[in-house]
Amino acid sequence: MFSNYSRVKANLTLRKLLPTIALSFALPMTLTACDSGAKTESASSDEVVVLRMSHFLPAPSAMNTQALEPWIKKIEEESDGRIKIENFPGSTLSEASETYDAAVNGKIDIGLQLQGYSSGRFPLSQIAELPGMSNSASQMSCIMQSLYDDGTISNEYEDSHVLALYGLGPGVLHSSTVIEKPEDLRGMRIRRPSAVAGDILESMGAAPIGIPANDIYTSLQRGVIDGLSLQWDAVPVFRVNELVNNHTNIPLYSSGFVMNMNKAKYDSLPDDLKKVLDDNSGMVFAKMVGEVISKMDVEALQDAKDAGSNIIDIPDPLNDPAWSGPMKKGTQKYLASVSQSGVDAEAIYQKVRETSETCKI
């Protein structure tokens, strides 16, 4: 009887002690887990973030060597080496027309692409490419970034984190034969970079052909095209000056660029690294690029003159009796195509014109 009582008492005592015993084991484990978490967070703050950037521009191009590479170096320095950007020029990671989407889908982290390479994808942005909007890369860069910042075109980029929008100098004509007036373009197969340029060229009787810049040289060489529309800074980059020596220096259109980043990748960055990117993006980047390209435009034009090329200057085609009609016709054709989607294209066109005045250098 006494023995049974002792056993019962011992069991009751053990039950009372069990929570205390469990707590004594759990407490060190909890403390260990907290220590581990603190160490992990500290380690992640020192982790090097590698970002892969893709674009179609050749490695030796001024845009790559004088704008992108210095930008990459600045980002790495200001992040104390915690951001490393791997630069892949020449469409080595993504096709020229698919780079924006490659960043959206996470195939790459950062991409640079002409909006005009994705036909119909950025119709509002491309209104800024119409004739008479811009006379330099600096002005076009200011226009593009301003239109994004004030919300005029920002809804076209909601699937991505936009680092910057910028633009190139005016696209002019380069051909195997002399082009002095619109009639000279009739029947000519002219490379165009975008729908805007295509509408302008078509209004003059040319046959626009969509060809990426990287294919210009071989297309000229093989006779696939008779000429092309391209801004001056790109003439030596894509070796156009080796094959043609007739240049009609007329601002037919301008081209816009977007530099975008995968949204999830940007959101995953610590706030201090986001700030490094933000501080070097937007208008800061657009202004820097605009200055680089504007300088190269001037130098490339001078090189063509020094080489003895035939250069015909038509500085203000919208007020030139021979050129104004076709250019205005091409402008209205593009605006009409945008309006078909229910957008007030004329209102946006006027907004872009106002921004153009504000951005005059």
mmCIF file of C-alpha atoms in Angstrom:
data_model
loop_
_atom_site.group_PDB
_atom_site.id
_atom_site.type_symbol
_atom_site.label_atom_id
_atom_site.label_comp_id
_atom_site.label_asym_id
_atom_site.label_seq_id
_atom_site.Cartn_x
_atom_site.Cartn_y
_atom_site.Cartn_z
ATOM 1 C CA MET A 1 0.000 0.000 0.000
ATOM 2 C CA PHE A 2 2.790 2.428 0.954
ATOM 3 C CA SER A 3 4.702 1.397 -2.163
ATOM 4 C CA ASN A 4 1.769 2.233 -4.483
ATOM 5 C CA TYR A 5 1.282 5.618 -2.779
ATOM 6 C CA SER A 6 4.956 6.469 -3.308
ATOM 7 C CA ARG A 7 4.750 5.665 -6.964
ATOM 8 C CA VAL A 8 1.623 7.805 -7.433
ATOM 9 C CA LYS A 9 3.254 10.723 -5.603
ATOM 10 C CA ALA A 10 6.376 10.410 -7.701
ATOM 11 C CA ASN A 11 4.330 10.496 -10.929
ATOM 12 C CA LEU A 12 2.459 13.591 -9.810
ATOM 13 C CA THR A 13 5.707 15.337 -8.940
ATOM 14 C CA LEU A 14 7.176 14.450 -12.343
ATOM 15 C CA ARG A 15 4.136 15.870 -14.148
ATOM 16 C CA LYS A 16 4.556 19.155 -12.282
ATOM 17 C CA LEU A 17 8.213 19.333 -13.227
ATOM 18 C CA LEU A 18 7.771 18.504 -16.949
ATOM 19 C CA PRO A 19 6.914 22.095 -18.088
ATOM 20 C CA THR A 20 9.932 23.410 -16.198
ATOM 21 C CA ILE A 21 12.201 20.763 -17.722
ATOM 22 C CA ALA A 22 10.831 21.477 -21.244
ATOM 23 C CA LEU A 23 11.361 25.193 -20.765
ATOM 24 C CA SER A 24 14.923 24.621 -19.639
ATOM 25 C CA PHE A 25 15.618 22.830 -22.967
ATOM 26 C CA ALA A 26 13.613 25.274 -25.130
ATOM 27 C CA LEU A 27 15.228 28.440 -23.803
ATOM 28 C CA PRO A 28 18.763 27.704 -25.052
ATOM 29 C CA MET A 29 17.335 26.544 -28.389
ATOM 30 C CA THR A 30 15.342 29.787 -28.734
ATOM 31 C CA LEU A 31 18.386 31.877 -27.905
ATOM 32 C CA THR A 32 20.442 29.936 -30.427
ATOM 33 C CA ALA A 33 17.815 30.494 -33.131
ATOM 34 C CA CYS A 34 17.734 34.237 -32.399
ATOM 35 C CA ASP A 35 21.516 34.435 -32.600
ATOM 36 C CA SER A 36 21.461 32.565 -35.927
ATOM 37 C CA GLY A 37 18.850 34.940 -37.381
ATOM 38 C CA ALA A 38 20.846 37.979 -36.370
ATOM 39 C CA LYS A 39 23.943 36.591 -38.024
ATOM 40 C CA THR A 40 22.027 35.774 -41.227
ATOM 41 C CA GLU A 41 20.610 39.308 -41.464
ATOM 42 C CA SER A 42 24.047 40.799 -40.923
ATOM 43 C CA ALA A 43 25.538 38.526 -43.580
ATOM 44 C CA SER A 44 22.849 39.444 -46.135
ATOM 45 C CA SER A 45 23.576 43.136 -45.659
ATOM 46 C CA ASP A 46 27.156 42.484 -46.793
ATOM 47 C CA GLU A 47 26.187 40.218 -49.689
ATOM 48 C CA VAL A 48 27.305 41.268 -53.159
ATOM 49 C CA VAL A 49 24.326 41.671 -55.516
ATOM 50 C CA VAL A 50 25.197 40.759 -59.089
ATOM 51 C CA LEU A 51 23.037 42.383 -61.790
ATOM 52 C CA ARG A 52 23.245 41.298 -65.424
ATOM 53 C CA MET A 53 22.729 44.136 -67.891
ATOM 54 C CA SER A 54 22.019 43.523 -71.586
ATOM 55 C CA HIS A 55 21.825 45.800 -74.632
ATOM 56 C CA PHE A 56 22.456 45.714 -78.380
ATOM 57 C CA LEU A 57 25.068 48.485 -78.476
ATOM 58 C CA PRO A 58 28.534 47.348 -79.555
ATOM 59 C CA ALA A 59 31.192 47.193 -76.851
ATOM 60 C CA PRO A 60 33.372 49.914 -78.489
ATOM 61 C CA SER A 61 30.455 52.360 -78.905
ATOM 62 C CA ALA A 62 30.615 55.710 -77.118
ATOM 63 C CA MET A 63 27.353 54.962 -75.330
ATOM 64 C CA ASN A 64 28.888 51.832 -73.851
ATOM 65 C CA THR A 65 32.372 53.159 -73.070
ATOM 66 C CA GLN A 66 31.566 56.745 -72.113
ATOM 67 C CA ALA A 67 28.151 56.373 -70.485
ATOM 68 C CA LEU A 68 27.335 52.832 -69.375
ATOM 69 C CA GLU A 69 30.747 51.726 -68.113
ATOM 70 C CA PRO A 70 31.324 54.914 -66.041
ATOM 71 C CA TRP A 71 27.772 54.529 -64.680
ATOM 72 C CA ILE A 72 28.485 50.933 -63.681
ATOM 73 C CA LYS A 73 31.720 51.975 -61.968
ATOM 74 C CA LYS A 74 29.922 54.742 -60.058
ATOM 75 C CA ILE A 75 27.226 52.334 -58.871
ATOM 76 C CA GLU A 76 29.844 49.858 -57.657
ATOM 77 C CA GLU A 77 31.840 52.560 -55.862
ATOM 78 C CA GLU A 78 28.840 54.159 -54.147
ATOM 79 C CA SER A 79 27.587 50.750 -53.003
ATOM 80 C CA ASP A 80 31.044 49.935 -51.537
ATOM 81 C CA GLY A 81 31.272 47.024 -53.933
ATOM 82 C CA ARG A 82 27.957 45.490 -52.827
ATOM 83 C CA ILE A 83 26.427 45.976 -56.304
ATOM 84 C CA LYS A 84 28.260 44.427 -59.210
ATOM 85 C CA ILE A 85 26.845 45.004 -62.682
ATOM 86 C CA GLU A 86 27.902 42.592 -65.406
ATOM 87 C CA ASN A 87 27.678 44.360 -68.767
ATOM 88 C CA PHE A 88 26.683 42.297 -71.826
ATOM 89 C CA PRO A 89 26.796 44.469 -74.993
ATOM 90 C CA GLY A 90 26.084 43.436 -78.574
ATOM 91 C CA SER A 91 22.859 41.468 -77.873
ATOM 92 C CA THR A 92 24.794 38.626 -76.274
ATOM 93 C CA LEU A 93 22.101 37.971 -73.652
ATOM 94 C CA SER A 94 18.941 39.214 -75.362
ATOM 95 C CA GLU A 95 17.780 40.184 -78.839
ATOM 96 C CA ALA A 96 17.534 43.914 -79.519
ATOM 97 C CA SER A 97 13.736 43.774 -79.815
ATOM 98 C CA GLU A 98 13.238 41.554 -76.756
ATOM 99 C CA THR A 99 15.480 43.181 -74.154
ATOM 100 C CA TYR A 100 12.740 45.093 -72.327
ATOM 101 C CA ASP A 101 10.703 41.911 -71.874
ATOM 102 C CA ALA A 102 13.821 39.952 -70.927
ATOM 103 C CA ALA A 103 14.196 42.274 -67.933
ATOM 104 C CA VAL A 104 10.486 42.079 -67.130
ATOM 105 C CA ASN A 105 10.603 38.261 -67.145
ATOM 106 C CA GLY A 106 13.838 37.998 -65.168
ATOM 107 C CA LYS A 107 15.993 36.574 -67.934
ATOM 108 C CA ILE A 108 18.244 39.570 -67.292
ATOM 109 C CA ASP A 109 18.221 42.139 -64.494
ATOM 110 C CA ILE A 110 18.717 45.382 -66.437
ATOM 111 C CA GLY A 111 18.037 46.083 -70.107
ATOM 112 C CA LEU A 112 18.355 48.964 -72.555
ATOM 113 C CA GLN A 113 16.098 49.034 -75.580
ATOM 114 C CA LEU A 114 14.709 51.407 -78.171
ATOM 115 C CA GLN A 115 10.944 51.655 -77.676
ATOM 116 C CA GLY A 116 10.581 51.548 -81.445
ATOM 117 C CA TYR A 117 11.993 48.025 -81.567
ATOM 118 C CA SER A 118 8.803 46.710 -79.923
ATOM 119 C CA SER A 119 6.203 47.798 -82.453
ATOM 120 C CA GLY A 120 2.987 49.006 -80.823
ATOM 121 C CA ARG A 121 4.240 48.389 -77.275
ATOM 122 C CA PHE A 122 4.979 52.037 -76.344
ATOM 123 C CA PRO A 123 2.717 54.131 -78.626
ATOM 124 C CA LEU A 124 2.467 57.142 -76.300
ATOM 125 C CA SER A 125 6.213 57.268 -75.664
ATOM 126 C CA GLN A 126 6.852 57.257 -79.389
ATOM 127 C CA ILE A 127 4.838 60.436 -79.929
ATOM 128 C CA ALA A 128 7.988 62.160 -78.666
ATOM 129 C CA GLU A 129 9.828 60.716 -81.686
ATOM 130 C CA LEU A 130 7.753 62.706 -84.187
ATOM 131 C CA PRO A 131 9.361 65.460 -86.309
ATOM 132 C CA GLY A 132 9.937 68.839 -84.719
ATOM 133 C CA MET A 133 10.023 67.575 -81.127
ATOM 134 C CA SER A 134 13.768 67.440 -80.597
ATOM 135 C CA ASN A 135 16.984 68.736 -82.129
ATOM 136 C CA SER A 136 19.518 66.957 -79.902
ATOM 137 C CA ALA A 137 20.050 63.909 -77.711
ATOM 138 C CA SER A 138 20.126 66.168 -74.647
ATOM 139 C CA GLN A 139 16.725 67.643 -75.484
ATOM 140 C CA MET A 140 15.216 64.254 -76.342
ATOM 141 C CA SER A 141 16.539 62.717 -73.116
ATOM 142 C CA CYS A 142 14.989 65.534 -71.099
ATOM 143 C CA ILE A 143 11.671 65.102 -72.934
ATOM 144 C CA MET A 144 11.489 61.341 -72.400
ATOM 145 C CA GLN A 145 12.361 61.411 -68.705
ATOM 146 C CA SER A 146 10.082 64.396 -68.032
ATOM 147 C CA LEU A 147 7.113 62.664 -69.683
ATOM 148 C CA TYR A 148 7.717 59.626 -67.496
ATOM 149 C CA ASP A 149 8.151 61.656 -64.316
ATOM 150 C CA ASP A 150 4.926 63.645 -64.803
ATOM 151 C CA GLY A 151 2.900 60.489 -65.532
ATOM 152 C CA THR A 152 2.148 61.173 -69.203
ATOM 153 C CA ILE A 153 3.654 57.873 -70.392
ATOM 154 C CA SER A 154 4.450 56.022 -67.130
ATOM 155 C CA ASN A 155 1.533 53.576 -67.456
ATOM 156 C CA GLU A 156 3.298 51.970 -70.438
ATOM 157 C CA TYR A 157 6.004 50.680 -68.085
ATOM 158 C CA GLU A 158 3.987 49.339 -65.152
ATOM 159 C CA ASP A 159 5.337 45.803 -65.600
ATOM 160 C CA SER A 160 8.882 46.956 -64.917
ATOM 161 C CA HIS A 161 11.010 49.145 -62.677
ATOM 162 C CA VAL A 162 12.196 51.984 -64.906
ATOM 163 C CA LEU A 163 15.683 53.234 -64.139
ATOM 164 C CA ALA A 164 15.658 55.927 -66.821
ATOM 165 C CA LEU A 165 14.305 57.059 -70.156
ATOM 166 C CA TYR A 166 16.509 58.949 -72.556
ATOM 167 C CA GLY A 167 16.808 59.725 -76.248
ATOM 168 C CA LEU A 168 19.099 60.009 -79.231
ATOM 169 C CA GLY A 169 19.846 62.805 -81.628
ATOM 170 C CA PRO A 170 17.677 63.279 -84.735
ATOM 171 C CA GLY A 171 17.648 60.456 -87.257
ATOM 172 C CA VAL A 172 18.952 61.593 -90.644
ATOM 173 C CA LEU A 173 19.300 59.908 -94.046
ATOM 174 C CA HIS A 174 22.367 58.030 -95.311
ATOM 175 C CA SER A 175 22.261 56.538 -98.798
ATOM 176 C CA SER A 176 24.122 55.290 -101.834
ATOM 177 C CA THR A 177 22.467 57.984 -103.977
ATOM 178 C CA VAL A 178 21.846 61.675 -103.384
ATOM 179 C CA ILE A 179 18.593 62.640 -101.603
ATOM 180 C CA GLU A 180 17.758 66.340 -101.959
ATOM 181 C CA LYS A 181 13.961 66.249 -101.950
ATOM 182 C CA PRO A 182 11.206 63.808 -100.931
ATOM 183 C CA GLU A 183 10.729 62.618 -104.517
ATOM 184 C CA ASP A 184 14.260 61.214 -104.470
ATOM 185 C CA LEU A 185 13.119 58.652 -101.903
ATOM 186 C CA ARG A 186 10.424 57.111 -104.097
ATOM 187 C CA GLY A 187 10.907 53.375 -104.371
ATOM 188 C CA MET A 188 14.033 53.369 -102.216
ATOM 189 C CA ARG A 189 14.337 50.630 -99.610
ATOM 190 C CA ILE A 190 15.215 52.552 -96.464
ATOM 191 C CA ARG A 191 15.970 50.978 -93.104
ATOM 192 C CA ARG A 192 13.786 52.436 -90.370
ATOM 193 C CA PRO A 193 14.136 51.849 -86.595
ATOM 194 C CA SER A 194 10.501 52.407 -85.623
ATOM 195 C CA ALA A 195 6.903 52.802 -86.760
ATOM 196 C CA VAL A 196 7.216 56.576 -86.438
ATOM 197 C CA ALA A 197 10.185 56.708 -88.816
ATOM 198 C CA GLY A 198 8.390 54.242 -91.088
ATOM 199 C CA ASP A 199 5.295 56.442 -91.389
ATOM 200 C CA ILE A 200 7.429 59.487 -92.212
ATOM 201 C CA LEU A 201 9.426 57.626 -94.866
ATOM 202 C CA GLU A 202 6.350 55.997 -96.353
ATOM 203 C CA SER A 203 4.683 59.402 -96.745
ATOM 204 C CA MET A 204 7.593 60.326 -99.023
ATOM 205 C CA GLY A 205 7.232 57.267 -101.214
ATOM 206 C CA ALA A 206 10.045 55.192 -99.709
ATOM 207 C CA ALA A 207 9.732 51.510 -98.817
ATOM 208 C CA PRO A 208 10.581 51.321 -95.081
ATOM 209 C CA ILE A 209 12.258 48.124 -93.869
ATOM 210 C CA GLY A 210 12.593 47.251 -90.194
ATOM 211 C CA ILE A 211 16.165 46.129 -89.509
ATOM 212 C CA PRO A 212 18.021 46.155 -86.162
ATOM 213 C CA ALA A 213 21.056 48.427 -86.083
ATOM 214 C CA ASN A 214 23.412 45.447 -85.778
ATOM 215 C CA ASP A 215 22.267 44.233 -89.228
ATOM 216 C CA ILE A 216 22.691 47.550 -91.053
ATOM 217 C CA TYR A 217 26.197 46.897 -92.393
ATOM 218 C CA THR A 218 25.458 43.501 -93.948
ATOM 219 C CA SER A 219 22.107 44.736 -95.319
ATOM 220 C CA LEU A 220 23.861 47.606 -97.103
ATOM 221 C CA GLN A 221 26.645 45.343 -98.274
ATOM 222 C CA ARG A 222 24.237 42.806 -99.772
ATOM 223 C CA GLY A 223 21.952 45.398 -101.333
ATOM 224 C CA VAL A 224 18.990 44.519 -99.101
ATOM 225 C CA ILE A 225 18.542 48.255 -98.451
ATOM 226 C CA ASP A 226 19.438 51.341 -100.494
ATOM 227 C CA GLY A 227 19.891 53.575 -97.488
ATOM 228 C CA LEU A 228 18.879 54.098 -93.913
ATOM 229 C CA SER A 229 17.722 56.526 -91.278
ATOM 230 C CA LEU A 230 20.094 56.766 -88.319
ATOM 231 C CA GLN A 231 21.383 59.377 -85.890
ATOM 232 C CA TRP A 232 24.909 60.706 -86.467
ATOM 233 C CA ASP A 233 26.594 59.217 -83.399
ATOM 234 C CA ALA A 234 25.781 55.689 -84.631
ATOM 235 C CA VAL A 235 27.227 56.161 -88.133
ATOM 236 C CA PRO A 236 30.804 55.171 -87.187
ATOM 237 C CA VAL A 237 29.584 52.674 -84.573
ATOM 238 C CA PHE A 238 27.770 50.584 -87.192
ATOM 239 C CA ARG A 239 30.345 51.400 -89.905
ATOM 240 C CA VAL A 240 27.814 53.093 -92.177
ATOM 241 C CA ASN A 241 30.501 55.550 -93.293
ATOM 242 C CA GLU A 242 32.436 52.686 -94.872
ATOM 243 C CA LEU A 243 29.663 51.935 -97.372
ATOM 244 C CA VAL A 244 27.830 55.194 -98.136
ATOM 245 C CA ASN A 245 28.985 58.776 -98.524
ATOM 246 C CA ASN A 246 25.714 60.622 -99.198
ATOM 247 C CA HIS A 247 24.128 62.102 -96.087
ATOM 248 C CA THR A 248 20.955 64.181 -96.021
ATOM 249 C CA ASN A 249 21.249 65.997 -92.712
ATOM 250 C CA ILE A 250 17.528 66.337 -92.039
ATOM 251 C CA PRO A 251 15.887 65.740 -88.628
ATOM 252 C CA LEU A 252 13.230 63.248 -89.729
ATOM 253 C CA TYR A 253 12.473 61.855 -86.282
ATOM 254 C CA SER A 254 14.123 61.079 -82.933
ATOM 255 C CA SER A 255 14.430 57.787 -81.066
ATOM 256 C CA GLY A 256 13.688 57.053 -77.425
ATOM 257 C CA PHE A 257 15.358 54.510 -75.155
ATOM 258 C CA VAL A 258 14.228 52.822 -71.956
ATOM 259 C CA MET A 259 16.559 51.421 -69.296
ATOM 260 C CA ASN A 260 14.493 49.054 -67.184
ATOM 261 C CA MET A 261 15.092 46.640 -64.329
ATOM 262 C CA ASN A 262 13.300 43.509 -63.210
ATOM 263 C CA LYS A 263 10.752 44.656 -60.633
ATOM 264 C CA ALA A 264 11.187 41.748 -58.226
ATOM 265 C CA LYS A 265 14.963 42.104 -58.324
ATOM 266 C CA TYR A 266 14.772 45.793 -57.493
ATOM 267 C CA ASP A 267 12.247 45.195 -54.705
ATOM 268 C CA SER A 268 14.525 42.536 -53.156
ATOM 269 C CA LEU A 269 17.380 45.010 -52.654
ATOM 270 C CA PRO A 270 18.073 46.556 -49.242
ATOM 271 C CA ASP A 271 16.939 50.172 -48.997
ATOM 272 C CA ASP A 272 20.480 51.548 -49.031
ATOM 273 C CA LEU A 273 21.254 49.753 -52.315
ATOM 274 C CA LYS A 274 17.976 50.919 -53.835
ATOM 275 C CA LYS A 275 19.066 54.449 -52.943
ATOM 276 C CA VAL A 276 22.385 54.006 -54.779
ATOM 277 C CA LEU A 277 20.498 53.015 -57.948
ATOM 278 C CA ASP A 278 17.866 55.731 -57.493
ATOM 279 C CA ASP A 279 20.477 58.448 -56.980
ATOM 280 C CA ASN A 280 22.076 57.539 -60.311
ATOM 281 C CA SER A 281 18.883 56.992 -62.314
ATOM 282 C CA GLY A 282 16.092 59.146 -63.711
ATOM 283 C CA MET A 283 17.007 62.618 -64.916
ATOM 284 C CA VAL A 284 20.573 62.282 -63.594
ATOM 285 C CA PHE A 285 21.196 59.379 -65.978
ATOM 286 C CA ALA A 286 19.199 60.958 -68.837
ATOM 287 C CA LYS A 287 21.197 64.177 -68.637
ATOM 288 C CA MET A 288 24.523 62.350 -68.553
ATOM 289 C CA VAL A 289 23.659 60.167 -71.555
ATOM 290 C CA GLY A 290 22.221 63.100 -73.496
ATOM 291 C CA GLU A 291 25.470 65.019 -73.130
ATOM 292 C CA VAL A 292 27.579 62.042 -74.238
ATOM 293 C CA ILE A 293 25.481 61.339 -77.336
ATOM 294 C CA SER A 294 25.136 65.012 -78.322
ATOM 295 C CA LYS A 295 28.915 65.333 -78.261
ATOM 296 C CA MET A 296 29.310 62.217 -80.413
ATOM 297 C CA ASP A 297 26.713 63.496 -82.914
ATOM 298 C CA VAL A 298 28.776 66.635 -83.471
ATOM 299 C CA GLU A 299 32.002 64.669 -83.832
ATOM 300 C CA ALA A 300 30.534 62.109 -86.255
ATOM 301 C CA LEU A 301 29.095 64.835 -88.486
ATOM 302 C CA GLN A 302 32.450 66.601 -88.531
ATOM 303 C CA ASP A 303 34.214 63.328 -89.379
ATOM 304 C CA ALA A 304 31.909 62.890 -92.387
ATOM 305 C CA LYS A 305 32.675 66.422 -93.540
ATOM 306 C CA ASP A 306 36.408 65.868 -93.089
ATOM 307 C CA ALA A 307 36.180 62.663 -95.121
ATOM 308 C CA GLY A 308 34.715 64.613 -98.054
ATOM 309 C CA SER A 309 31.253 63.033 -97.882
ATOM 310 C CA ASN A 310 28.379 64.672 -99.732
ATOM 311 C CA ILE A 311 26.251 66.370 -97.066
ATOM 312 C CA ILE A 312 22.966 68.119 -97.818
ATOM 313 C CA ASP A 313 21.623 70.230 -94.936
ATOM 314 C CA ILE A 314 17.875 70.599 -94.418
ATOM 315 C CA PRO A 315 17.737 71.954 -90.835
ATOM 316 C CA ASP A 316 14.020 72.849 -90.607
ATOM 317 C CA PRO A 317 12.004 70.457 -92.794
ATOM 318 C CA LEU A 318 8.647 71.306 -91.189
ATOM 319 C CA ASN A 319 8.983 74.801 -92.634
ATOM 320 C CA ASP A 320 10.569 73.708 -95.889
ATOM 321 C CA PRO A 321 8.100 73.838 -98.829
ATOM 322 C CA ALA A 322 9.357 70.568 -100.289
ATOM 323 C CA TRP A 323 9.491 68.532 -97.084
ATOM 324 C CA SER A 324 6.801 69.915 -94.766
ATOM 325 C CA GLY A 325 3.812 68.297 -96.514
ATOM 326 C CA PRO A 326 5.025 64.680 -96.385
ATOM 327 C CA MET A 327 6.371 65.053 -92.848
ATOM 328 C CA LYS A 328 3.101 66.435 -91.522
ATOM 329 C CA LYS A 329 1.235 63.690 -93.361
ATOM 330 C CA GLY A 330 3.430 61.041 -91.717
ATOM 331 C CA THR A 331 2.888 62.673 -88.308
ATOM 332 C CA GLN A 332 -0.900 62.612 -88.677
ATOM 333 C CA LYS A 333 -0.810 59.003 -89.837
ATOM 334 C CA TYR A 334 0.983 57.952 -86.666
ATOM 335 C CA LEU A 335 -1.286 59.984 -84.376
ATOM 336 C CA ALA A 336 -4.356 58.499 -86.085
ATOM 337 C CA SER A 337 -3.066 54.977 -85.480
ATOM 338 C CA VAL A 338 -2.589 55.737 -81.764
ATOM 339 C CA SER A 339 -6.054 57.288 -81.524
ATOM 340 C CA GLN A 340 -7.629 54.033 -82.729
ATOM 341 C CA SER A 341 -6.961 52.545 -79.284
ATOM 342 C CA GLY A 342 -9.182 55.196 -77.680
ATOM 343 C CA VAL A 343 -6.330 57.421 -76.532
ATOM 344 C CA ASP A 344 -6.461 61.178 -77.114
ATOM 345 C CA ALA A 345 -3.267 61.206 -79.166
ATOM 346 C CA GLU A 346 -3.632 64.882 -80.112
ATOM 347 C CA ALA A 347 -3.721 65.921 -76.451
ATOM 348 C CA ILE A 348 -0.579 63.934 -75.714
ATOM 349 C CA TYR A 349 1.052 65.362 -78.841
ATOM 350 C CA GLN A 350 0.431 68.869 -77.491
ATOM 351 C CA LYS A 351 1.784 67.846 -74.081
ATOM 352 C CA VAL A 352 4.961 66.570 -75.735
ATOM 353 C CA ARG A 353 5.320 69.843 -77.663
ATOM 354 C CA GLU A 354 5.069 71.785 -74.388
ATOM 355 C CA THR A 355 7.674 69.513 -72.785
ATOM 356 C CA SER A 356 9.895 69.976 -75.818
ATOM 357 C CA GLU A 357 9.890 73.749 -75.263
ATOM 358 C CA THR A 358 10.727 73.269 -71.581
ATOM 359 C CA CYS A 359 13.609 70.964 -72.479
ATOM 360 C CA LYS A 360 15.198 73.206 -75.094
ATOM 361 C CA ILE A 361 18.926 73.511 -74.471
#
